[in-house]
PDB file of C-alpha atoms in Angstrom:
ATOM      1  CA  ILE A  30     100.028  90.435 101.669  1.00 33.00           C
ATOM      2  CA  PRO A  31     100.393  89.434  98.030  1.00 31.00           C
ATOM      3  CA  PRO A  32     100.162  85.799  96.920  1.00 31.00           C
ATOM      4  CA  CYS A  33     103.518  84.082  96.677  1.00 31.00           C
ATOM      5  CA  PRO A  34     104.144  84.509  92.911  1.00 32.00           C
ATOM      6  CA  LYS A  35     103.549  88.262  93.162  1.00 37.00           C
ATOM      7  CA  ALA A  36     105.397  89.020  96.372  1.00 35.00           C
ATOM      8  CA  ARG A  37     108.759  89.507  94.700  1.00 37.00           C
ATOM      9  CA  GLN A  38     107.150  91.776  92.178  1.00 39.00           C
ATOM     10  CA  GLY A  39     105.688  94.081  94.808  1.00 40.00           C
ATOM     11  CA  GLY A  40     102.044  93.262  94.083  1.00 43.00           C
ATOM     12  CA  SER A  41      99.910  96.367  94.496  1.00 48.00           C
ATOM     13  CA  ILE A  42      96.757  94.719  95.881  1.00 51.00           C
ATOM     14  CA  SER A  43      97.360  92.749  99.049  1.00 57.00           C
ATOM     15  CA  SER A  44      95.115  90.118 100.577  1.00 53.00           C
ATOM     16  CA  SER A  45      95.037  92.062 103.839  1.00 53.00           C
ATOM     17  CA  ARG A  46      93.753  95.167 102.036  1.00 55.00           C
ATOM     18  CA  LEU A  47      91.194  93.160 100.061  1.00 52.00           C
ATOM     19  CA  LEU A  48      89.869  91.410 103.157  1.00 54.00           C
ATOM     20  CA  PHE A  49      89.836  94.582 105.192  1.00 53.00           C
ATOM     21  CA  THR A  50      87.416  96.640 103.127  1.00 54.00           C
ATOM     22  CA  GLY A  51      83.679  96.872 102.535  1.00 54.00           C
ATOM     23  CA  ALA A  52      81.615  93.904 103.682  1.00 61.00           C
ATOM     24  CA  PHE A  53      84.515  92.281 105.543  1.00 69.00           C
ATOM     25  CA  LEU A  54      85.062  95.396 107.638  1.00 71.00           C
ATOM     26  CA  THR A  55      81.317  95.764 108.245  1.00 70.00           C
ATOM     27  CA  LEU A  56      80.960  92.144 109.358  1.00 75.00           C
ATOM     28  CA  LEU A  57      83.924  92.439 111.698  1.00 78.00           C
ATOM     29  CA  ILE A  58      82.628  95.586 113.364  1.00 76.00           C
ATOM     30  CA  LYS A  59      79.123  94.140 113.601  1.00 76.00           C
ATOM     31  CA  GLN A  60      80.456  91.264 115.686  1.00 78.00           C
ATOM     32  CA  MET A  61      81.631  93.799 118.282  1.00 77.00           C
ATOM     33  CA  ASN A  62      78.297  95.707 118.298  1.00 74.00           C
ATOM     34  CA  VAL A  63      79.915  99.014 117.287  1.00 72.00           C
ATOM     35  CA  SER A  64      77.546 101.839 116.375  1.00 71.00           C
ATOM     36  CA  ASP A  65      77.260 103.115 112.783  1.00 70.00           C
ATOM     37  CA  ALA A  66      78.614 106.522 113.827  1.00 73.00           C
ATOM     38  CA  LEU A  67      81.723 105.009 115.374  1.00 73.00           C
ATOM     39  CA  THR A  68      82.106 102.709 112.363  1.00 71.00           C
ATOM     40  CA  GLY A  69      82.305 105.728 110.060  1.00 73.00           C
ATOM     41  CA  ILE A  70      84.913 107.382 112.272  1.00 75.00           C
ATOM     42  CA  ILE A  71      87.049 104.243 112.454  1.00 72.00           C
ATOM     43  CA  SER A  72      86.842 103.687 108.684  1.00 69.00           C
ATOM     44  CA  SER A  73      87.973 107.253 108.022  1.00 74.00           C
ATOM     45  CA  MET A  74      91.048 106.755 110.175  1.00 73.00           C
ATOM     46  CA  THR A  75      92.688 104.805 107.365  1.00 72.00           C
ATOM     47  CA  ILE A  76      92.676 108.014 105.284  1.00 75.00           C
ATOM     48  CA  LEU A  77      94.613 109.774 108.044  1.00 76.00           C
ATOM     49  CA  ALA A  78      97.168 106.975 107.942  1.00 79.00           C
ATOM     50  CA  LEU A  79      97.973 107.792 104.289  1.00 78.00           C
ATOM     51  CA  GLY A  80      99.982 110.761 105.540  1.00 79.00           C
ATOM     52  CA  THR A  81     102.665 108.452 106.865  1.00 84.00           C
ATOM     53  CA  GLN A  82     103.856 107.880 103.298  1.00 84.00           C
ATOM     54  CA  LEU A  83     105.482 111.317 103.511  1.00 80.00           C
ATOM     55  CA  PHE A  84     107.915 109.976 106.091  1.00 84.00           C
ATOM     56  CA  SER A  85     108.955 106.807 104.211  1.00 85.00           C
ATOM     57  CA  ALA A  86     112.275 108.249 103.021  1.00 82.00           C
ATOM     58  CA  ALA A  87     113.077 109.673 106.460  1.00 82.00           C
ATOM     59  CA  PHE A  88     112.293 106.323 108.062  1.00 85.00           C
ATOM     60  CA  ILE A  89     114.533 104.257 105.809  1.00 87.00           C
ATOM     61  CA  ARG A  90     117.331 106.823 105.411  1.00 84.00           C
ATOM     62  CA  TRP A  91     119.535 105.563 108.250  1.00 83.00           C
ATOM     63  CA  ARG A  92     118.562 101.878 108.333  1.00 86.00           C
ATOM     64  CA  ARG A  93     121.293  99.327 107.757  1.00 87.00           C
ATOM     65  CA  SER A  94     119.257  97.053 105.484  1.00 89.00           C
ATOM     66  CA  ILE A  95     116.270  97.898 103.339  1.00 91.00           C
ATOM     67  CA  ARG A  96     115.227  94.232 103.169  1.00 91.00           C
ATOM     68  CA  ALA A  97     115.339  93.763 106.947  1.00 92.00           C
ATOM     69  CA  SER A  98     113.297  96.938 107.487  1.00 91.00           C
ATOM     70  CA  VAL A  99     110.634  95.953 104.960  1.00 92.00           C
ATOM     71  CA  LEU A 100     110.493  92.399 106.310  1.00 93.00           C
ATOM     72  CA  PHE A 101     110.018  93.537 109.923  1.00 93.00           C
ATOM     73  CA  MET A 102     107.502  96.301 109.205  1.00 92.00           C
ATOM     74  CA  GLN A 103     105.392  94.327 106.725  1.00 91.00           C
ATOM     75  CA  THR A 104     105.260  91.279 108.994  1.00 93.00           C
ATOM     76  CA  ALA A 105     104.209  93.454 111.946  1.00 93.00           C
ATOM     77  CA  GLN A 106     101.489  95.076 109.845  1.00 91.00           C
ATOM     78  CA  GLN A 107     100.147  91.722 108.667  1.00 90.00           C
ATOM     79  CA  VAL A 108     100.149  90.230 112.166  1.00 91.00           C
ATOM     80  CA  LEU A 109      98.150  93.231 113.410  1.00 90.00           C
ATOM     81  CA  THR A 110      95.615  92.659 110.630  1.00 88.00           C
ATOM     82  CA  CYS A 111      95.260  89.004 111.626  1.00 88.00           C
ATOM     83  CA  LEU A 112      94.654  90.086 115.216  1.00 89.00           C
ATOM     84  CA  LEU A 113      91.877  92.414 114.091  1.00 87.00           C
ATOM     85  CA  PHE A 114      89.872  89.476 112.750  1.00 87.00           C
ATOM     86  CA  LEU A 115      90.346  87.606 116.023  1.00 88.00           C
ATOM     87  CA  LEU A 116      89.510  90.606 118.203  1.00 88.00           C
ATOM     88  CA  PRO A 117      85.774  89.746 118.629  1.00 86.00           C
ATOM     89  CA  PHE A 118      86.691  86.403 120.170  1.00 87.00           C
ATOM     90  CA  LEU A 119      89.306  87.589 122.647  1.00 86.00           C
ATOM     91  CA  PRO A 120      88.304  87.587 126.349  1.00 88.00           C
ATOM     92  CA  LEU A 121      88.178  91.369 126.684  1.00 85.00           C
ATOM     93  CA  PRO A 122      85.550  93.781 128.086  1.00 87.00           C
ATOM     94  CA  ALA A 123      83.007  94.819 125.456  1.00 81.00           C
ATOM     95  CA  ALA A 124      83.864  98.499 125.922  1.00 82.00           C
ATOM     96  CA  ALA A 125      87.571  97.861 125.320  1.00 85.00           C
ATOM     97  CA  LYS A 126      87.177  96.072 121.978  1.00 84.00           C
ATOM     98  CA  PRO A 127      86.190  99.119 119.855  1.00 82.00           C
ATOM     99  CA  ILE A 128      89.074 101.118 121.329  1.00 84.00           C
ATOM    100  CA  LEU A 129      91.571  98.335 120.693  1.00 87.00           C
ATOM    101  CA  PHE A 130      90.106  97.838 117.217  1.00 85.00           C
ATOM    102  CA  ALA A 131      90.648 101.517 116.355  1.00 83.00           C
ATOM    103  CA  VAL A 132      94.231 101.424 117.692  1.00 87.00           C
ATOM    104  CA  LEU A 133      95.149  98.233 115.801  1.00 87.00           C
ATOM    105  CA  LEU A 134      93.518  99.472 112.607  1.00 85.00           C
ATOM    106  CA  LEU A 135      95.356 102.795 112.726  1.00 86.00           C
ATOM    107  CA  LEU A 136      98.709 101.172 113.517  1.00 90.00           C
ATOM    108  CA  SER A 137      98.272  98.599 110.757  1.00 88.00           C
ATOM    109  CA  SER A 138      97.354 101.275 108.201  1.00 87.00           C
ATOM    110  CA  MET A 139     100.251 103.519 109.247  1.00 89.00           C
ATOM    111  CA  LEU A 140     102.793 100.696 109.031  1.00 91.00           C
ATOM    112  CA  ASN A 141     101.490  99.652 105.608  1.00 89.00           C
ATOM    113  CA  ASN A 142     101.637 103.190 104.193  1.00 89.00           C
ATOM    114  CA  LEU A 143     105.035 103.845 105.743  1.00 90.00           C
ATOM    115  CA  ILE A 144     106.755 100.797 104.292  1.00 91.00           C
ATOM    116  CA  THR A 145     104.957 100.359 100.928  1.00 89.00           C
ATOM    117  CA  PRO A 146     106.928 103.085  99.050  1.00 89.00           C
ATOM    118  CA  VAL A 147     110.165 101.683 100.449  1.00 90.00           C
ATOM    119  CA  LYS A 148     109.231  98.179  99.349  1.00 90.00           C
ATOM    120  CA  PHE A 149     108.235  99.390  95.882  1.00 89.00           C
ATOM    121  CA  ASN A 150     111.568 101.172  95.336  1.00 88.00           C
ATOM    122  CA  TRP A 151     113.501  98.159  96.609  1.00 90.00           C
ATOM    123  CA  LEU A 152     111.815  95.516  94.439  1.00 89.00           C
ATOM    124  CA  ASN A 153     111.508  97.805  91.424  1.00 90.00           C
ATOM    125  CA  SER A 154     115.269  98.330  91.443  1.00 89.00           C
ATOM    126  CA  PHE A 155     115.687  94.775  90.097  1.00 91.00           C
ATOM    127  CA  VAL A 156     113.783  95.709  86.909  1.00 90.00           C
ATOM    128  CA  HIS A 157     115.726  97.389  84.089  1.00 89.00           C
ATOM    129  CA  PRO A 158     114.667 101.075  83.842  1.00 88.00           C
ATOM    130  CA  GLU A 159     113.737 100.635  80.162  1.00 88.00           C
ATOM    131  CA  HIS A 160     111.345  97.782  81.004  1.00 90.00           C
ATOM    132  CA  ARG A 161     109.672  99.199  84.119  1.00 88.00           C
ATOM    133  CA  GLY A 162     106.689 100.607  82.248  1.00 87.00           C
ATOM    134  CA  ALA A 163     105.808  97.283  80.622  1.00 90.00           C
ATOM    135  CA  PHE A 164     106.616  95.407  83.822  1.00 90.00           C
ATOM    136  CA  THR A 165     104.332  97.652  85.906  1.00 88.00           C
ATOM    137  CA  ALA A 166     101.502  97.266  83.396  1.00 90.00           C
ATOM    138  CA  ARG A 167     101.733  93.468  83.498  1.00 92.00           C
ATOM    139  CA  LYS A 168     102.032  93.487  87.275  1.00 89.00           C
ATOM    140  CA  GLU A 169      98.909  95.616  87.641  1.00 88.00           C
ATOM    141  CA  MET A 170      96.920  93.346  85.329  1.00 92.00           C
ATOM    142  CA  VAL A 171      97.985  90.265  87.275  1.00 92.00           C
ATOM    143  CA  SER A 172      97.191  92.051  90.518  1.00 87.00           C
ATOM    144  CA  LEU A 173      93.749  93.051  89.291  1.00 88.00           C
ATOM    145  CA  PHE A 174      92.647  89.622  88.046  1.00 90.00           C
ATOM    146  CA  THR A 175      94.066  87.627  90.921  1.00 88.00           C
ATOM    147  CA  GLY A 176      92.638  90.162  93.354  1.00 84.00           C
ATOM    148  CA  LEU A 177      89.159  89.838  91.852  1.00 86.00           C
ATOM    149  CA  ILE A 178      89.257  86.037  92.024  1.00 88.00           C
ATOM    150  CA  TYR A 179      90.650  86.052  95.544  1.00 85.00           C
ATOM    151  CA  ASN A 180      88.075  88.566  96.798  1.00 84.00           C
ATOM    152  CA  PHE A 181      85.219  86.721  95.088  1.00 86.00           C
ATOM    153  CA  VAL A 182      86.157  83.369  96.644  1.00 87.00           C
ATOM    154  CA  MET A 183      86.658  84.819 100.125  1.00 85.00           C
ATOM    155  CA  SER A 184      83.405  86.781  99.883  1.00 85.00           C
ATOM    156  CA  ARG A 185      81.419  83.684  98.931  1.00 87.00           C
ATOM    157  CA  VAL A 186      82.937  81.665 101.748  1.00 88.00           C
ATOM    158  CA  VAL A 187      82.346  84.364 104.378  1.00 86.00           C
ATOM    159  CA  ASP A 188      78.778  84.967 103.124  1.00 85.00           C
ATOM    160  CA  HIS A 189      78.085  81.230 103.270  1.00 88.00           C
ATOM    161  CA  PHE A 190      78.974  81.044 106.956  1.00 88.00           C
ATOM    162  CA  ALA A 191      77.124  84.304 107.724  1.00 84.00           C
ATOM    163  CA  GLU A 192      73.936  83.099 106.029  1.00 86.00           C
ATOM    164  CA  ASN A 193      74.077  79.879 108.051  1.00 88.00           C
ATOM    165  CA  GLY A 194      74.375  81.749 111.321  1.00 85.00           C
ATOM    166  CA  HIS A 195      78.126  81.272 111.832  1.00 86.00           C
ATOM    167  CA  PRO A 196      79.791  84.588 110.925  1.00 84.00           C
ATOM    168  CA  ASP A 197      82.442  83.857 113.556  1.00 86.00           C
ATOM    169  CA  ILE A 198      83.735  80.957 111.447  1.00 89.00           C
ATOM    170  CA  GLY A 199      84.108  83.271 108.439  1.00 86.00           C
ATOM    171  CA  LEU A 200      86.131  85.802 110.442  1.00 86.00           C
ATOM    172  CA  LYS A 201      88.382  83.099 111.890  1.00 89.00           C
ATOM    173  CA  LEU A 202      88.909  81.739 108.383  1.00 89.00           C
ATOM    174  CA  CYS A 203      89.961  85.215 107.234  1.00 86.00           C
ATOM    175  CA  ALA A 204      92.545  85.335 110.016  1.00 88.00           C
ATOM    176  CA  ILE A 205      93.878  81.892 109.050  1.00 91.00           C
ATOM    177  CA  VAL A 206      94.116  82.778 105.348  1.00 89.00           C
ATOM    178  CA  LEU A 207      95.908  86.040 106.134  1.00 88.00           C
ATOM    179  CA  PHE A 208      98.362  84.224 108.373  1.00 91.00           C
ATOM    180  CA  LEU A 209      99.157  81.698 105.632  1.00 92.00           C
ATOM    181  CA  PHE A 210      99.752  84.497 103.131  1.00 90.00           C
ATOM    182  CA  THR A 211     101.923  86.252 105.705  1.00 91.00           C
ATOM    183  CA  VAL A 212     104.138  83.164 105.888  1.00 93.00           C
ATOM    184  CA  CYS A 213     104.353  83.074 102.061  1.00 91.00           C
ATOM    185  CA  HIS A 214     105.198  86.777 102.003  1.00 90.00           C
ATOM    186  CA  VAL A 215     107.973  86.394 104.578  1.00 91.00           C
ATOM    187  CA  VAL A 216     109.506  83.563 102.570  1.00 92.00           C
ATOM    188  CA  THR A 217     109.505  85.544  99.315  1.00 90.00           C
ATOM    189  CA  LEU A 218     111.035  88.611 100.980  1.00 90.00           C
ATOM    190  CA  LEU A 219     113.775  86.435 102.470  1.00 91.00           C
ATOM    191  CA  VAL A 220     114.552  85.094  99.001  1.00 90.00           C
ATOM    192  CA  ALA A 221     114.805  88.574  97.468  1.00 89.00           C
ATOM    193  CA  ARG A 222     118.215  90.221  97.504  1.00 90.00           C
ATOM    194  CA  ASP A 223     119.018  93.334  99.475  1.00 90.00           C
ATOM    195  CA  ALA A 224     119.627  96.592  97.584  1.00 87.00           C
ATOM    196  CA  PRO A 225     122.351  98.726  99.215  1.00 88.00           C
ATOM    197  CA  GLN A 226     122.347 101.100  96.236  1.00 88.00           C
ATOM    198  CA  VAL A 227     118.687 101.983  96.767  1.00 87.00           C
ATOM    199  CA  LEU A 228     119.465 102.747 100.414  1.00 85.00           C
ATOM    200  CA  GLU A 229     122.414 104.896  99.370  1.00 86.00           C
ATOM    201  CA  ASP A 230     120.306 106.810  96.841  1.00 85.00           C
ATOM    202  CA  THR A 231     117.686 107.448  99.539  1.00 83.00           C
ATOM    203  CA  ARG A 232     120.347 108.866 101.856  1.00 83.00           C
ATOM    204  CA  LYS A 233     121.469 111.241  99.089  1.00 82.00           C
ATOM    205  CA  SER A 234     117.920 112.462  98.466  1.00 79.00           C
ATOM    206  CA  PRO A 235     116.878 115.819  99.985  1.00 76.00           C
ATOM    207  CA  PRO A 236     115.021 115.891 103.324  1.00 78.00           C
ATOM    208  CA  LEU A 237     111.230 116.051 103.474  1.00 76.00           C
ATOM    209  CA  LEU A 238     110.641 119.837 103.496  1.00 80.00           C
ATOM    210  CA  PRO A 239     113.125 120.691 100.715  1.00 82.00           C
ATOM    211  CA  ALA A 240     111.696 117.837  98.652  1.00 78.00           C
ATOM    212  CA  ILE A 241     108.152 119.207  99.111  1.00 79.00           C
ATOM    213  CA  ARG A 242     109.268 122.709  98.059  1.00 82.00           C
ATOM    214  CA  GLU A 243     111.048 121.255  95.032  1.00 81.00           C
ATOM    215  CA  ASN A 244     107.926 119.332  93.966  1.00 79.00           C
ATOM    216  CA  PHE A 245     105.644 122.335  94.288  1.00 79.00           C
ATOM    217  CA  ALA A 246     108.080 124.338  92.163  1.00 83.00           C
ATOM    218  CA  ASN A 247     107.711 121.760  89.387  1.00 84.00           C
ATOM    219  CA  PRO A 248     104.748 122.481  86.987  1.00 84.00           C
ATOM    220  CA  THR A 249     104.488 118.780  86.100  1.00 86.00           C
ATOM    221  CA  PHE A 250     103.794 118.004  89.749  1.00 82.00           C
ATOM    222  CA  PHE A 251     100.612 120.106  89.660  1.00 79.00           C
ATOM    223  CA  LYS A 252      99.363 118.257  86.599  1.00 83.00           C
ATOM    224  CA  VAL A 253      99.815 114.934  88.342  1.00 84.00           C
ATOM    225  CA  LEU A 254      98.250 116.335  91.504  1.00 81.00           C
ATOM    226  CA  VAL A 255      95.163 117.573  89.657  1.00 85.00           C
ATOM    227  CA  PHE A 256      94.767 114.255  87.888  1.00 85.00           C
ATOM    228  CA  ALA A 257      95.085 112.334  91.157  1.00 80.00           C
ATOM    229  CA  LEU A 258      92.537 114.572  92.902  1.00 79.00           C
ATOM    230  CA  GLY A 259      90.119 114.237  90.010  1.00 82.00           C
ATOM    231  CA  TRP A 260      90.470 110.481  90.025  1.00 79.00           C
ATOM    232  CA  ASN A 261      89.701 110.291  93.746  1.00 72.00           C
ATOM    233  CA  ILE A 262      86.769 112.713  93.527  1.00 75.00           C
ATOM    234  CA  PHE A 263      84.999 111.195  90.519  1.00 75.00           C
ATOM    235  CA  CYS A 264      85.906 107.515  91.034  1.00 62.00           C
TER     236      CYS A 264
END
């Protein structure tokens, strides 16, 4: 859920992703008394959800509006994330909360990975092809610095309430902040124009399996793949 000024630009670091990692995730699971073993399993589920990016083109291929699809899917994903922070306080059986948490987390991650490539192509289509490199570099720098400030402020606030024996207030505050950013995000997506040409280009693209075979037949693809694997292994 990017801050309002970045939403039209397709900001790469969202507030939901920043709040739903590391200490925030640990604090949330701790409130539900989930074991460390189950915590590791649940955290790894987000990696499984990355596979849904493969089906982004197939998902959007026959939709009528790329803007409407992105708006619906992103809003649903963000609402699910807000619910995750409120889950410890819902009147549910203790045994049901970890199961519901895992389901909501997986659904939220799958929706985010499914719609993010579609959203990127849509918003990036408004940037001139000759300027996309410079635009992306500036966007990433803005995303990095605003993300650091945002995460630092939220971490200090949540830690303050946790140290004073009120971690529940910190989690509820996270849900409120995410909801406010969700509203900002919806507004910015409504302002953005639709892109029928992007939808038409997606429909003309080859299906998933032929596209995979074409990529693996391209030597440049292997160079990018090796670089990406190395980055994930060593960083």
